[in-house]
Tab-separated table of C-alpha atoms in Angstrom:
chain	number	residue	atom	x	y	z
A	1	MET	CA	111.328	31.196	176.453
A	2	PRO	CA	112.758	31.135	172.884
A	3	GLY	CA	112.871	27.706	171.276
A	4	VAL	CA	110.791	26.029	174.004
A	5	SER	CA	107.158	25.131	173.575
A	6	LEU	CA	105.152	23.654	176.448
A	7	LEU	CA	101.975	21.772	175.526
A	8	LEU	CA	99.778	21.140	178.551
A	9	PRO	CA	96.166	20.083	178.915
A	10	PRO	CA	93.692	22.974	179.235
A	11	GLY	CA	93.547	24.221	182.828
A	12	ALA	CA	96.655	22.300	183.918
A	13	LEU	CA	98.367	25.337	185.360
A	14	THR	CA	95.258	27.189	186.477
A	15	GLY	CA	93.119	24.327	187.663
A	16	GLY	CA	90.272	25.606	185.504
A	17	SER	CA	88.211	28.704	186.159
A	18	GLN	CA	87.416	27.728	189.751
A	19	SER	CA	90.894	28.361	191.233
A	20	SER	CA	93.813	30.734	190.687
A	21	GLU	CA	96.407	28.337	192.154
A	22	PRO	CA	98.434	25.980	189.911
A	23	ASN	CA	97.387	22.348	190.155
A	24	ILE	CA	100.928	21.026	190.491
A	25	ARG	CA	99.794	17.424	190.943
A	26	ILE	CA	98.025	17.435	187.580
A	27	VAL	CA	101.084	18.940	185.897
A	28	ILE	CA	103.369	16.275	187.359
A	29	LYS	CA	100.990	13.475	186.375
A	30	GLU	CA	100.782	14.685	182.804
A	31	LEU	CA	104.526	15.120	182.479
A	32	LYS	CA	105.679	11.783	183.902
A	33	LYS	CA	105.459	10.318	180.415
A	34	LYS	CA	107.811	13.022	179.087
A	35	GLY	CA	110.646	12.311	181.478
A	36	ARG	CA	111.655	13.218	185.015
A	37	GLN	CA	114.141	15.923	183.978
A	38	PHE	CA	111.547	17.840	181.958
A	39	ALA	CA	109.043	17.661	184.807
A	40	ILE	CA	111.530	19.073	187.311
A	41	GLY	CA	112.372	21.911	184.958
A	42	LEU	CA	108.732	22.828	184.499
A	43	ILE	CA	108.028	22.745	188.220
A	44	SER	CA	110.935	25.147	188.803
A	45	VAL	CA	109.486	27.562	186.269
A	46	ALA	CA	106.035	27.312	187.837
A	47	ALA	CA	107.432	27.885	191.335
A	48	ALA	CA	109.327	30.957	190.180
A	49	GLY	CA	106.110	32.271	188.686
A	50	LEU	CA	104.315	31.820	191.993
A	51	VAL	CA	107.020	33.745	193.881
A	52	MET	CA	106.934	36.557	191.335
A	53	ALA	CA	103.148	36.729	191.526
A	54	GLY	CA	103.233	36.816	195.327
A	55	CYS	CA	105.697	39.681	195.375
A	56	GLY	CA	103.632	41.587	192.880
A	57	ALA	CA	100.527	41.196	194.999
A	58	GLU	CA	102.032	42.241	198.311
A	59	GLY	CA	105.267	44.057	197.693
A	60	GLY	CA	106.559	47.461	196.814
A	61	ASP	CA	106.977	48.719	193.274
A	62	TYR	CA	110.444	50.126	193.907
A	63	GLY	CA	110.839	51.247	190.301
A	64	GLY	CA	107.509	53.060	190.209
A	65	GLN	CA	106.422	56.515	191.266
A	66	HIS	CA	107.761	58.072	194.428
A	67	PRO	CA	106.522	61.010	196.524
A	68	ASP	CA	107.245	64.619	195.596
A	69	TYR	CA	109.949	65.063	198.220
A	70	ALA	CA	110.498	68.768	197.554
A	71	LYS	CA	106.844	69.467	198.237
A	72	ALA	CA	106.483	67.034	201.141
A	73	LEU	CA	109.592	68.240	202.995
A	74	ALA	CA	109.352	71.966	202.259
A	75	GLY	CA	109.780	73.964	205.457
A	76	ALA	CA	111.673	71.219	207.320
A	77	PRO	CA	113.807	72.502	210.245
A	78	ALA	CA	117.296	73.581	209.203
A	79	PRO	CA	119.180	70.455	210.405
A	80	LEU	CA	116.767	68.205	208.537
A	81	ALA	CA	116.748	70.418	205.457
A	82	ALA	CA	120.556	70.226	205.384
A	83	LEU	CA	120.358	66.445	205.630
A	84	TYR	CA	117.897	66.201	202.762
A	85	LYS	CA	120.083	68.379	200.522
A	86	GLU	CA	122.242	65.237	200.326
A	87	GLY	CA	119.241	63.127	199.369
A	88	ASN	CA	119.920	59.968	197.377
A	89	GLU	CA	123.704	60.371	197.714
A	90	LEU	CA	126.190	57.754	198.907
A	91	LEU	CA	128.447	59.240	201.563
A	92	PRO	CA	131.949	58.077	202.558
A	93	GLY	CA	133.546	58.167	205.987
A	94	GLY	CA	132.448	54.928	207.607
A	95	THR	CA	131.579	54.652	211.276
A	96	ASP	CA	133.175	57.965	212.277
A	97	ALA	CA	131.147	59.953	209.740
A	98	PHE	CA	127.965	58.081	210.635
A	99	ASP	CA	128.409	58.685	214.374
A	100	GLU	CA	129.122	62.362	213.751
A	101	ARG	CA	125.901	62.670	211.761
A	102	ILE	CA	123.851	61.023	214.503
A	103	ALA	CA	125.384	63.442	217.018
A	104	ALA	CA	124.693	66.419	214.731
A	105	LEU	CA	121.033	65.429	214.554
A	106	LYS	CA	120.610	65.507	218.331
A	107	GLY	CA	117.220	67.010	219.098
A	108	PHE	CA	115.538	64.957	216.380
A	109	PRO	CA	114.727	61.251	216.377
A	110	VAL	CA	116.503	59.328	213.630
A	111	VAL	CA	115.387	56.302	211.597
A	112	VAL	CA	118.301	54.434	209.991
A	113	ASN	CA	117.641	51.816	207.318
A	114	ILE	CA	120.439	49.369	206.474
A	115	TRP	CA	120.057	47.995	202.963
A	116	ALA	CA	121.854	46.733	199.853
A	117	SER	CA	120.984	46.780	196.176
A	118	TRP	CA	121.354	42.974	195.932
A	119	CYS	CA	118.919	42.399	198.811
A	120	GLY	CA	115.480	41.439	197.497
A	121	PRO	CA	113.599	42.236	200.733
A	122	CYS	CA	115.356	45.629	200.839
A	123	ARG	CA	114.034	46.449	197.374
A	124	PHE	CA	110.591	45.248	198.422
A	125	GLU	CA	110.714	47.554	201.453
A	126	PHE	CA	111.995	50.710	199.737
A	127	PRO	CA	108.594	52.166	198.720
A	128	THR	CA	107.537	51.957	202.371
A	129	LEU	CA	110.585	54.004	203.370
A	130	GLN	CA	110.007	56.488	200.546
A	131	LYS	CA	106.484	57.195	201.764
A	132	ALA	CA	107.433	57.282	205.446
A	133	ALA	CA	110.236	59.776	204.802
A	134	ALA	CA	107.826	62.042	202.930
A	135	ILE	CA	105.220	61.849	205.705
A	136	TYR	CA	107.444	62.105	208.787
A	137	GLY	CA	110.567	63.772	207.399
A	138	LYS	CA	109.845	67.182	208.943
A	139	ARG	CA	109.871	65.672	212.430
A	140	VAL	CA	112.142	62.647	212.044
A	141	ALA	CA	115.548	62.413	210.362
A	142	PHE	CA	115.986	59.511	207.946
A	143	LEU	CA	119.340	57.974	207.028
A	144	GLY	CA	120.460	54.978	205.012
A	145	VAL	CA	123.416	52.626	205.330
A	146	ASP	CA	124.320	50.767	202.136
A	147	SER	CA	126.034	47.678	203.513
A	148	GLN	CA	128.137	44.984	201.801
A	149	ASP	CA	127.410	46.517	198.415
A	150	SER	CA	129.229	48.136	195.510
A	151	ASP	CA	128.761	51.876	195.049
A	152	ALA	CA	128.052	51.388	191.345
A	153	ALA	CA	125.216	48.923	191.968
A	154	ALA	CA	123.818	51.035	194.812
A	155	LYS	CA	123.791	54.196	192.684
A	156	THR	CA	122.024	52.391	189.865
A	157	PHE	CA	119.358	51.174	192.272
A	158	LEU	CA	118.923	54.631	193.811
A	159	GLU	CA	118.301	56.050	190.352
A	160	GLU	CA	115.340	53.682	190.119
A	161	ALA	CA	114.153	54.154	193.694
A	162	PRO	CA	115.279	57.591	194.937
A	163	VAL	CA	114.963	58.560	198.583
A	164	PRO	CA	115.193	62.092	200.045
A	165	TYR	CA	117.953	61.155	202.488
A	166	PRO	CA	121.586	60.066	201.989
A	167	SER	CA	123.100	56.667	202.703
A	168	TYR	CA	126.549	55.892	204.068
A	169	SER	CA	128.627	53.361	202.148
A	170	ASP	CA	129.498	50.536	204.522
A	171	GLY	CA	131.537	47.376	204.271
A	172	GLN	CA	130.072	46.043	207.517
A	173	GLU	CA	131.507	48.346	210.187
A	174	ILE	CA	128.506	50.654	210.620
A	175	ALA	CA	126.091	47.718	210.655
A	176	ASP	CA	128.223	45.979	213.283
A	177	SER	CA	128.410	49.122	215.425
A	178	ILE	CA	124.618	49.305	215.454
A	179	GLY	CA	124.279	45.592	216.159
A	180	ALA	CA	122.605	44.715	212.884
A	181	GLY	CA	124.881	41.817	212.035
A	182	HIS	CA	124.725	40.506	208.476
A	183	GLY	CA	120.950	40.275	208.122
A	184	LEU	CA	119.277	42.742	205.766
A	185	PRO	CA	117.208	44.818	205.779
A	186	HIS	CA	117.549	46.255	209.255
A	187	THR	CA	116.067	49.441	210.709
A	188	ALA	CA	117.372	51.235	213.800
A	189	PHE	CA	115.571	53.962	215.757
A	190	TYR	CA	117.455	56.649	217.686
A	191	ASP	CA	115.769	58.957	220.177
A	192	ARG	CA	116.208	62.736	220.394
A	193	GLN	CA	119.291	62.310	222.591
A	194	GLY	CA	121.011	60.186	219.948
A	195	ASP	CA	120.617	56.936	221.885
A	196	LEU	CA	119.740	53.708	220.077
A	197	CYS	CA	116.178	52.987	221.104
A	198	PHE	CA	114.901	50.051	219.063
A	199	GLN	CA	115.973	47.755	216.225
A	200	LYS	CA	113.799	46.023	213.674
A	201	PHE	CA	115.388	42.864	212.266
A	202	GLY	CA	113.962	42.098	208.845
A	203	VAL	CA	111.643	43.681	206.329
A	204	TYR	CA	108.723	46.007	206.973
A	205	SER	CA	106.092	44.232	204.902
A	206	GLU	CA	103.432	46.929	205.399
A	207	GLU	CA	103.474	50.709	205.610
A	208	ALA	CA	101.341	50.604	208.754
A	209	LEU	CA	103.957	48.561	210.622
A	210	LEU	CA	106.724	51.071	209.959
A	211	ALA	CA	104.399	53.969	210.785
A	212	ALA	CA	103.508	52.318	214.104
A	213	ASP	CA	107.167	51.914	215.062
A	214	ILE	CA	107.936	55.516	214.097
A	215	GLN	CA	105.117	56.652	216.356
A	216	ARG	CA	106.194	54.363	219.184
A	217	PHE	CA	109.974	54.650	219.098
A	218	ALA	CA	110.806	57.875	217.256
A	219	LEU	CA	108.113	60.422	218.072
A	220	ARG	CA	107.742	59.729	221.792
A	221	GLU	CA	109.380	62.186	224.163
A	222	GLU	CA	111.197	59.321	225.847
A	223	CYS	CA	112.493	56.164	224.239
A	224	GLU	CA	110.257	53.165	224.788
A	225	SER	CA	112.268	49.966	224.712
A	226	GLY	CA	110.608	47.097	222.988
């Protein structure tokens, strides 16, 4: 941080070579002499660093590489190929347009992810959706719903983290019609008849968890409630 210099005893933030976790108690003890306000400020910085490090260790690199969608989805059935021609676009029309698309995809299971560019867990989850769409996109239709967001911010994010499927711009109406409420992210699974089969409230923290739900709720011949 420009103009700020922090002088701490060796190993104060690392606890020495034996541990990778900050020794917060040592930091606080050393800083008591320098004033309560300074100590609180330093602890806030250290906590932010821990959160950032945790996300880096477990989360998705949404701005990194993504699958070769053209290669992965080549030969997809015509209805899915038509869907993916609108990949990474934001579509208007609200609930009516969304419902019409679900009806048009009858015969294929559909995975709908509700997200927003301002939603940290949504960003964390996006690489998982990118990979799943590339793996299952010839058998399962993928759709997005960009909820409670601005189109400008959403488009900027999609430039960084492109997906092969389109998203519908949504104030809150589509999310409410699905039953998602205001919590993001949210993923809904529709069966081949276009019936809502299962809803996942919250983030998919691992690729295997999303893959398991696709196998269980999307690729079964009959919807399994769960």
